[in-house]
XYZ file of C-alpha atoms in Angstrom:
643
model
C 104.748 209.005 117.095
C 107.282 206.541 118.048
C 107.466 203.408 119.916
C 109.428 201.878 122.801
C 112.430 199.653 121.307
C 112.051 196.836 123.815
C 108.701 196.671 122.637
C 109.230 197.104 119.492
C 111.956 194.107 119.775
C 109.842 191.586 120.897
C 106.009 192.894 119.512
C 107.506 194.263 116.257
C 107.333 197.934 115.278
C 104.078 199.616 114.439
C 104.296 203.180 112.788
C 101.474 205.459 111.760
C 101.867 208.306 109.630
C 99.672 211.123 108.467
C 100.802 213.030 105.520
C 99.226 216.605 105.173
C 98.683 218.693 102.097
C 102.018 218.683 100.867
C 102.062 215.414 99.556
C 98.548 214.835 98.418
C 99.307 215.047 94.753
C 102.267 212.223 94.961
C 99.745 210.156 96.659
C 97.090 210.545 94.206
C 99.117 208.873 91.532
C 99.918 205.973 93.264
C 98.295 202.532 91.619
C 94.899 201.876 92.513
C 95.138 197.995 93.165
C 97.105 199.572 96.315
C 94.678 201.768 97.301
C 92.083 199.110 97.223
C 93.935 197.093 99.699
C 96.035 194.863 97.628
C 99.417 193.716 99.159
C 102.866 193.781 97.917
C 104.647 190.607 98.697
C 108.197 191.851 97.922
C 108.132 194.629 100.472
C 106.494 194.981 103.960
C 102.715 195.038 103.565
C 101.250 198.242 103.136
C 97.670 198.953 102.818
C 96.216 202.293 101.530
C 92.664 203.123 102.094
C 90.708 206.381 100.493
C 88.699 207.836 103.028
C 86.684 211.020 102.003
C 89.340 213.943 102.728
C 92.069 211.835 103.527
C 94.095 208.677 102.623
C 95.603 206.329 105.431
C 98.385 204.140 104.477
C 98.955 201.312 106.834
C 102.601 199.802 106.793
C 103.196 196.356 108.093
C 106.521 194.907 108.210
C 107.270 191.460 107.789
C 107.210 189.766 111.372
C 110.263 188.322 112.547
C 108.863 185.291 113.902
C 105.498 183.888 114.395
C 105.187 185.234 117.918
C 106.688 188.728 117.230
C 104.089 191.546 116.604
C 103.799 193.318 113.313
C 104.597 197.163 113.170
C 101.960 199.008 111.507
C 102.506 202.763 109.816
C 99.756 204.664 108.912
C 100.207 207.910 107.051
C 97.476 210.287 106.832
C 96.858 212.995 104.601
C 94.749 216.010 103.987
C 91.533 215.359 102.452
C 88.404 217.175 101.547
C 85.159 217.364 103.337
C 83.260 214.724 100.641
C 81.102 211.808 101.956
C 82.455 208.136 101.847
C 80.987 206.337 98.492
C 79.492 203.136 98.691
C 79.990 200.485 95.831
C 76.703 199.955 93.376
C 75.152 196.818 93.424
C 75.611 194.314 90.384
C 72.806 194.483 87.966
C 71.141 191.667 86.410
C 71.802 190.600 82.800
C 68.170 191.542 81.226
C 68.693 194.914 82.827
C 72.043 195.574 81.098
C 70.687 194.170 77.646
C 67.963 197.049 77.897
C 70.395 199.465 79.104
C 72.664 198.760 75.966
C 69.906 198.899 73.575
C 68.602 202.314 75.126
C 72.110 203.520 74.987
C 72.361 202.323 70.887
C 69.105 204.155 69.927
C 70.255 207.287 71.719
C 73.576 206.850 69.952
C 72.084 206.759 66.591
C 70.000 210.131 67.186
C 72.470 212.054 68.999
C 75.767 211.095 66.659
C 75.876 213.921 63.887
C 74.923 212.894 60.580
C 78.618 213.587 59.432
C 80.098 211.264 61.737
C 77.383 208.142 61.480
C 77.151 205.716 58.397
C 74.688 202.930 58.897
C 75.747 199.489 57.835
C 72.408 198.560 56.398
C 69.742 200.805 55.452
C 66.032 200.469 57.139
C 63.423 197.971 55.644
C 60.279 199.969 55.498
C 57.232 197.191 54.928
C 55.439 198.015 51.830
C 51.890 197.294 51.582
C 51.937 193.932 48.884
C 48.536 192.794 47.579
C 47.964 189.362 48.392
C 44.739 188.591 47.781
C 45.545 186.101 44.894
C 47.147 183.910 47.619
C 44.186 183.845 50.196
C 41.120 181.558 50.076
C 37.576 182.946 49.558
C 37.162 183.755 53.200
C 40.295 185.238 53.656
C 40.026 187.072 50.463
C 36.620 189.037 51.310
C 38.134 189.729 54.844
C 41.216 191.441 53.160
C 39.258 193.213 50.721
C 37.484 195.472 53.590
C 40.988 196.551 54.844
C 41.308 200.270 53.410
C 44.455 201.595 55.138
C 47.861 200.832 54.110
C 49.043 199.888 57.678
C 46.491 197.452 57.654
C 47.675 195.935 54.456
C 51.196 195.753 55.592
C 49.983 193.826 59.318
C 48.279 191.419 56.860
C 51.237 190.780 54.650
C 53.374 190.371 58.032
C 50.944 187.892 59.037
C 50.557 185.881 56.222
C 54.426 185.868 56.137
C 54.202 184.238 59.827
C 51.828 181.817 58.901
C 53.490 181.089 55.590
C 56.983 180.416 57.184
C 55.226 177.862 59.544
C 53.749 176.242 56.859
C 57.053 175.853 55.224
C 58.310 174.397 58.308
C 55.306 172.201 58.865
C 55.253 170.670 55.146
C 59.151 170.445 55.126
C 59.026 168.499 58.293
C 56.596 165.814 56.980
C 58.473 165.378 53.978
C 61.689 164.520 55.591
C 59.855 162.231 58.085
C 58.510 160.273 55.113
C 61.568 160.378 52.730
C 61.702 156.741 52.826
C 58.339 155.794 51.848
C 58.545 158.541 49.228
C 61.563 157.335 47.715
C 60.288 153.655 47.632
C 57.131 154.987 46.100
C 54.700 153.983 48.494
C 53.540 157.741 49.454
C 52.931 158.339 45.856
C 50.074 158.611 43.793
C 49.758 157.550 40.057
C 50.213 161.231 39.196
C 53.433 161.965 41.128
C 51.262 163.601 44.068
C 52.506 162.988 47.673
C 50.429 161.936 50.499
C 51.104 163.715 53.769
C 49.182 162.719 56.766
C 46.539 161.225 54.677
C 46.709 164.183 52.940
C 47.530 164.565 48.826
C 49.852 167.031 47.974
C 50.371 168.177 44.484
C 54.118 169.227 43.604
C 53.066 172.713 42.381
C 51.533 173.410 46.036
C 54.762 171.836 47.613
C 56.861 174.163 45.170
C 55.396 177.018 46.863
C 56.153 176.029 50.686
C 59.640 174.764 50.610
C 63.046 176.356 49.760
C 63.483 175.714 45.714
C 66.845 173.770 46.267
C 64.836 171.297 48.659
C 62.164 171.189 45.992
C 64.546 170.575 42.970
C 65.962 167.475 45.033
C 62.461 166.269 46.014
C 61.332 166.644 42.376
C 64.384 163.872 41.202
C 63.608 161.910 44.262
C 59.690 161.422 43.155
C 61.093 161.112 39.613
C 63.058 158.121 40.451
C 60.347 156.642 42.771
C 57.974 156.562 39.876
C 60.332 154.939 37.806
C 61.367 152.330 40.516
C 57.564 151.795 40.969
C 56.872 150.936 37.372
C 60.037 148.631 37.152
C 58.998 147.049 40.169
C 55.498 146.457 38.845
C 56.515 145.406 35.380
C 58.754 142.345 36.904
C 55.356 140.877 37.890
C 53.573 141.801 34.316
C 56.168 141.329 31.649
C 54.669 142.335 28.090
C 56.576 139.730 25.954
C 59.205 137.386 26.564
C 62.167 139.611 25.793
C 60.749 141.821 28.159
C 60.437 138.999 30.845
C 64.253 138.033 29.917
C 65.339 141.351 30.611
C 63.530 141.893 33.838
C 65.325 139.050 35.322
C 68.520 140.946 35.354
C 66.981 144.223 36.044
C 65.233 142.822 39.235
C 68.667 142.708 40.624
C 69.308 146.276 40.183
C 66.121 146.987 41.709
C 66.844 144.801 44.824
C 69.976 146.930 45.028
C 68.428 150.263 44.925
C 65.869 149.123 47.928
C 68.944 147.725 50.005
C 70.854 150.915 49.286
C 68.003 153.114 50.347
C 66.626 151.076 53.318
C 70.415 150.936 54.550
C 70.837 154.797 54.053
C 67.811 155.534 56.361
C 67.749 159.203 54.851
C 66.555 161.946 56.867
C 67.116 165.133 54.361
C 66.277 165.374 50.832
C 69.831 166.945 49.447
C 71.651 163.902 51.251
C 69.137 161.173 49.710
C 69.375 162.446 46.499
C 73.365 162.842 46.587
C 73.684 159.498 47.860
C 71.371 157.689 45.545
C 72.416 159.473 42.778
C 74.290 156.280 41.334
C 71.289 153.828 42.049
C 69.015 156.560 40.106
C 71.048 156.689 37.365
C 70.952 152.644 36.800
C 67.094 152.793 37.499
C 66.969 155.274 34.729
C 69.093 153.234 32.075
C 66.727 149.942 33.381
C 63.291 152.609 32.376
C 64.792 153.395 29.015
C 65.722 149.809 28.063
C 62.188 148.517 29.064
C 60.548 150.966 27.031
C 62.307 150.143 23.675
C 61.620 146.110 24.422
C 57.625 147.120 25.336
C 57.694 148.927 21.786
C 59.342 146.064 20.434
C 62.242 148.304 19.373
C 65.197 145.669 19.011
C 67.400 148.207 17.308
C 69.933 148.719 20.076
C 72.873 146.327 20.779
C 71.784 145.406 24.500
C 68.161 144.865 23.809
C 68.867 143.030 20.510
C 70.920 140.536 22.242
C 68.167 139.773 25.043
C 65.634 139.405 21.884
C 67.817 136.844 20.026
C 68.443 135.059 23.355
C 64.723 134.699 23.695
C 64.233 133.601 20.159
C 66.814 131.043 20.349
C 65.517 129.353 22.950
C 61.885 129.427 21.258
C 63.476 127.931 18.312
C 65.097 125.047 20.077
C 61.817 124.188 21.931
C 59.912 124.320 18.435
C 62.464 122.195 16.937
C 62.100 119.636 19.962
C 58.570 119.892 20.783
C 56.761 121.756 17.697
C 55.505 124.149 20.470
C 57.793 127.588 20.942
C 55.822 128.179 24.301
C 55.164 131.761 22.908
C 52.479 133.091 25.355
C 52.702 136.883 24.004
C 52.653 135.986 20.210
C 56.374 137.356 19.858
C 57.825 134.206 17.878
C 57.754 134.415 14.291
C 56.266 131.152 13.717
C 52.333 130.410 14.550
C 50.238 127.596 13.909
C 53.071 126.374 11.818
C 52.832 129.600 9.572
C 55.838 131.841 9.315
C 54.790 135.815 10.051
C 57.565 137.486 8.024
C 56.579 140.695 9.934
C 58.314 139.230 13.188
C 61.151 137.718 11.760
C 64.135 139.318 13.734
C 67.043 141.207 11.802
C 69.899 138.675 12.353
C 67.751 135.582 10.751
C 67.141 135.348 6.993
C 63.837 134.247 5.507
C 65.012 131.029 4.172
C 66.501 129.964 7.580
C 63.144 130.771 9.190
C 61.242 128.784 6.588
C 63.354 125.784 7.048
C 62.945 125.876 10.864
C 59.260 126.134 10.508
C 59.387 123.275 7.956
C 61.402 121.097 10.454
C 59.527 121.962 13.409
C 56.063 121.193 11.680
C 56.747 117.995 10.086
C 59.024 116.601 13.280
C 56.180 116.991 15.388
C 53.640 114.954 13.128
C 56.367 112.197 13.248
C 56.786 112.206 16.779
C 52.793 111.326 17.176
C 53.667 108.137 15.408
C 56.524 107.551 17.772
C 59.366 108.717 15.148
C 61.644 111.021 16.145
C 64.872 112.506 14.655
C 68.309 111.404 15.266
C 69.304 113.589 18.321
C 73.252 113.995 17.360
C 72.148 116.380 14.590
C 72.675 119.950 15.554
C 72.410 121.754 11.979
C 69.626 122.818 10.544
C 70.374 121.215 7.165
C 71.208 117.850 8.381
C 67.768 117.929 10.543
C 66.065 118.654 7.303
C 67.591 115.976 5.093
C 66.803 113.396 7.862
C 63.367 114.559 8.132
C 62.775 113.915 4.587
C 64.464 110.716 4.563
C 61.827 109.488 7.202
C 59.015 110.858 5.678
C 59.984 109.247 2.006
C 60.528 105.792 4.183
C 56.754 105.979 5.819
C 54.792 108.068 3.306
C 55.962 107.637 0.024
C 53.757 104.666 -0.740
C 50.921 106.454 0.948
C 50.845 109.600 -1.169
C 51.500 107.717 -4.289
C 48.589 105.809 -3.808
C 46.215 108.869 -2.714
C 47.019 110.467 -5.706
C 46.135 107.565 -7.988
C 42.955 107.426 -6.465
C 42.134 111.313 -6.610
C 43.242 110.889 -10.504
C 41.200 107.634 -11.203
C 38.101 108.854 -9.385
C 37.800 112.524 -9.474
C 40.021 113.589 -12.587
C 38.267 110.974 -14.830
C 41.545 109.013 -15.421
C 39.636 105.479 -15.461
C 36.886 106.049 -18.078
C 35.426 102.566 -17.106
C 34.609 103.712 -13.746
C 32.834 106.651 -15.081
C 31.092 104.859 -17.553
C 29.920 102.098 -15.192
C 28.692 104.963 -12.732
C 26.688 106.449 -15.389
C 24.924 103.079 -16.439
C 23.942 102.356 -12.979
C 22.535 105.685 -12.087
C 20.688 105.841 -15.178
C 18.851 102.773 -14.598
C 18.118 103.453 -11.157
C 16.761 106.945 -11.287
C 15.690 107.463 -7.606
C 18.574 106.569 -5.261
C 19.101 107.501 -1.870
C 22.662 108.258 -0.185
C 23.580 104.550 0.934
C 22.759 103.237 -2.481
C 24.581 105.712 -4.260
C 27.635 105.074 -2.397
C 27.010 101.135 -2.879
C 27.330 101.745 -6.497
C 30.576 103.400 -6.058
C 31.926 101.197 -4.175
C 30.950 98.451 -6.276
C 32.657 100.222 -9.158
C 35.807 100.687 -7.542
C 35.876 96.893 -7.131
C 34.909 95.923 -10.522
C 37.342 98.199 -12.165
C 39.987 97.448 -9.670
C 41.141 100.869 -8.388
C 43.546 100.996 -6.313
C 42.248 102.498 -2.734
C 44.134 103.557 0.311
C 43.107 103.977 3.966
C 43.742 107.628 4.210
C 40.986 108.714 1.853
C 37.108 107.745 1.772
C 34.350 108.855 -0.480
C 31.271 110.613 0.299
C 28.561 112.104 -1.332
C 25.401 114.827 -1.592
C 22.550 114.504 -3.530
C 21.029 117.438 -5.241
C 17.303 117.584 -4.968
C 17.047 121.229 -6.058
C 16.611 121.980 -9.511
C 18.409 124.827 -11.325
C 16.119 127.169 -13.494
C 17.480 128.123 -16.860
C 16.283 131.087 -19.010
C 16.627 130.691 -22.988
C 18.128 133.486 -24.881
C 14.824 134.555 -26.226
C 13.235 134.287 -22.810
C 10.569 132.227 -24.242
C 11.031 129.100 -22.576
C 11.889 127.686 -19.167
C 13.949 124.492 -18.789
C 14.528 122.574 -15.774
C 17.947 121.058 -15.466
C 18.680 118.117 -13.159
C 21.739 118.995 -10.991
C 24.231 116.032 -10.881
C 25.135 115.007 -7.397
C 28.378 116.048 -5.259
C 30.986 113.505 -4.841
C 33.507 114.602 -1.934
C 36.872 112.828 -0.392
C 37.384 112.607 3.049
C 40.858 112.672 4.163
C 42.499 110.944 6.999
C 43.864 113.224 9.788
C 47.656 111.809 9.167
C 47.329 113.483 5.833
C 45.586 116.404 6.728
C 49.011 117.494 7.464
C 50.546 117.271 4.271
C 48.022 118.490 2.273
C 44.947 121.132 2.958
C 42.221 118.723 3.311
C 39.111 120.871 3.499
C 40.453 123.041 0.552
C 41.338 120.130 -1.712
C 38.066 117.997 -0.936
C 36.151 120.952 -1.987
C 37.894 121.524 -5.248
C 38.042 118.087 -6.213
C 34.054 118.113 -5.697
C 33.936 121.230 -8.364
C 35.941 119.236 -10.789
C 33.935 116.178 -10.481
C 30.574 117.976 -10.998
C 32.056 119.546 -14.078
C 33.147 116.539 -15.531
C 30.117 114.748 -14.720
C 28.232 117.255 -16.427
C 30.049 116.731 -19.401
C 29.469 113.406 -19.105
C 25.923 113.286 -19.113
C 25.882 115.609 -21.950
C 27.983 113.447 -24.275
C 25.565 110.259 -23.287
C 22.697 112.341 -24.475
C 24.391 113.777 -27.543
C 25.162 110.011 -28.528
C 21.616 109.148 -28.179
C 20.739 112.208 -30.611
C 23.921 112.187 -32.908
C 21.936 111.513 -36.029
C 20.015 114.676 -35.505
C 22.415 116.872 -34.155
C 25.692 115.564 -35.494
C 27.266 119.177 -35.092
C 26.548 119.680 -31.475
C 28.165 115.914 -30.798
C 30.962 117.055 -32.560
C 31.458 120.158 -29.993
C 31.162 117.954 -26.995
C 33.399 115.322 -28.220
C 36.135 118.307 -29.002
C 35.523 120.108 -25.785
C 35.856 116.770 -23.824
C 39.308 116.070 -25.527
C 40.478 119.623 -24.742
C 39.691 119.504 -21.091
C 41.243 116.060 -20.655
C 44.213 116.240 -22.619
C 45.046 119.909 -22.375
C 44.124 120.447 -19.069
C 43.704 117.397 -16.780
C 46.522 114.941 -18.121
C 48.804 117.707 -17.849
C 48.103 118.631 -14.142
C 47.909 115.223 -12.804
C 49.393 115.091 -9.445
C 52.996 113.529 -9.179
C 55.339 112.875 -6.674
C 58.795 114.463 -6.521
C 61.024 113.926 -3.732
C 63.756 116.941 -2.949
C 65.731 115.473 -0.017
C 67.813 118.617 0.137
C 65.111 121.270 0.020
C 61.491 121.490 1.656
C 60.056 118.056 0.190
C 56.944 118.122 1.658
C 56.171 121.944 1.076
C 56.992 121.573 -2.185
C 54.744 118.312 -2.901
C 51.720 120.044 -1.162
C 52.273 123.216 -3.310
C 52.554 121.229 -6.442
C 49.493 119.195 -5.789
C 47.596 122.645 -5.140
C 48.803 124.269 -7.746
C 48.021 121.595 -10.618
C 44.479 121.567 -8.765
C 43.859 125.055 -9.097
C 44.928 124.969 -12.688
C 42.498 122.737 -13.358
C 39.615 124.439 -11.522
C 40.837 127.539 -13.323
C 39.833 125.833 -16.714
C 36.988 124.420 -16.237
C 35.155 126.605 -13.704
C 34.581 129.473 -16.054
C 31.724 131.224 -16.910
C 31.916 130.800 -20.605
C 32.225 127.484 -20.271
C 29.351 126.988 -17.895
C 27.240 128.947 -20.499
C 28.208 126.711 -23.144
C 27.166 123.703 -21.443
C 23.806 125.041 -20.297
C 23.175 126.326 -24.075
C 24.258 122.367 -25.245
C 22.104 121.130 -22.494
C 18.924 123.063 -23.395
C 19.527 122.469 -27.044
C 19.798 118.449 -26.661
C 16.699 118.863 -24.393
C 14.485 120.634 -27.086
C 15.835 118.031 -29.842
C 14.381 114.975 -27.413
C 11.101 116.823 -26.840
C 10.473 117.264 -30.600
C 11.434 113.680 -31.332
C 8.929 112.577 -28.802
C 6.446 114.654 -30.157
C 6.826 113.665 -33.684
C 8.519 116.719 -35.079
C 11.853 116.198 -37.035
C 14.460 119.018 -36.590
C 18.078 118.398 -37.091
C 19.270 121.785 -35.878
C 18.246 124.794 -34.054
C 20.113 127.824 -35.342
C 19.310 130.402 -32.649
C 20.827 128.113 -30.089
C 23.733 127.168 -32.190
C 24.569 130.658 -32.873
C 24.483 131.223 -28.885
C 26.828 128.144 -28.095
C 29.408 129.300 -30.826
C 29.655 132.855 -29.399
C 30.064 131.478 -25.939
C 32.955 129.027 -27.060
C 34.639 131.675 -28.704
C 34.444 133.954 -25.608
C 35.663 130.867 -23.638
C 38.531 130.509 -26.091
C 39.336 134.070 -25.760
C 39.348 134.066 -21.799
C 41.495 131.027 -21.563
C 44.042 132.317 -23.914
C 43.709 129.210 -25.884
C 45.093 129.447 -29.682
C 44.632 125.115 -29.255
C 40.950 125.397 -28.269
C 40.147 127.567 -31.154
C 41.737 125.011 -33.519
C 39.425 122.356 -32.016
C 36.135 124.507 -32.561
C 36.771 125.584 -35.957
C 34.723 123.275 -38.084
C 31.640 124.439 -36.111
C 32.554 128.146 -36.643
């Protein structure tokens, strides 16, 4: 059908074509986009619509102008007797997912075995015995399950609960990682507190992954080290430990600052970020252990120990007090403890330090000070000895003379005066005895000193002596004991208590021999041999023992002068004590006294007897034993006439 030309020029041309079965195949091969109504921009607009049984193509020419009508061409083709198809409605995503899963399952079942190779093998749950992992109540319920399906289900439920516990414990640990790393959530046995509950490391190991547990283990380990070092800074065990912890406190503060500024959230991140701080804290702990066990062999520890010892030494030399509250210094109570001397110091050097510190302190009590310009130990020692010589030489000389005159019987006239006075006045009290002693000192013009005084203790008890045959008992009157009291100023130079006791022993023995001498003089005509024994014994004790051991002053300014004077004095007194305080000599004196007492009683009763062979032989035997004990050949020569 064709329209009018006039109308086509004004309104445009519209043409409709219907194509029958002759061109049906060609039309079916056209683009689907054209059939669906798409428009070609280059050619006149053409629209193809597919109907049931025929296809209609509508072509529109491009209009000449805006008011010009378009020409349409419709092409009709033959079509079958099918009904028109309506487009389906869109499906939801959930429905599409279900259909996809269903198709996958069907494809697995329908695909032949030769064409299907699964990527992973299917997992079939096995019945695992979990009774050991349950508590008592759960274990009882688990024991009642008899089927494999039931045990599989129990295992699956346990795994589900266990995974939830893993997530819960790990979350609590990560939320408290800062308090754990600072040791605030840790017990003394490295247990962790989470929500006020204590968790052991063995239990946590079963609840979190292994790599996270290893990180947690190291964090807890170094947190315990930090906690221990932090506590030790307030409670050091010795002065070296205190000195070391002063520097270690800076590392501890740096550890805290680094950890707080890090604000950790994960275990592995915390351990990796704090690794360098952990290594420093570990080294601090190892050094601290060496110092606490007094193992000063390593270079660093020995340097800290040297620093402390040097500071204490300076204090001891300046004040006499090393300020050692932990007993670490090698000088205690002005005495050297050789077991505490450090390796970098020699014994001789330590002895000189003790010498200067001890005696310099005594000078300070008298407001006498060492020269401050001397820093060398040898110069300090030399200055100290010269100061003591200036202030104490005369005092010590007078003291030693007083001891020799009174206690060592060097002034025989003084001893004779005391014996005569005591013989005339038998019943004397302590005050009367002291008055007689003072009078004797004045009469004999014995040089006295303000640093020594005399004191006595009268013996009221009697000593019972059994004779050799046991037939008679003789009661012997014990002599009084004379003591020397030293002033505090002298006590620092000599051992006052020990010296006073030793001088008292010497005086008692010599006084007893003096009594026997006077008694033998009275009975000389009746016992000449006994008188000779006593005279020879006195000569031996005085000339061979006492006179050779008289205390004398010798100043060695380059050495330890005061210690040498004190030790020399003590050695001489000990030598005298070892000679006269002898059991064989005591038996000799007792035998002589018994013999003289018997002679006196016999004379008083009118019985004249010049000797007692039994007692005399006993005296001779005791003298021989005494001579052998003293290893003195001169003593044997002295007593040869009576043997």
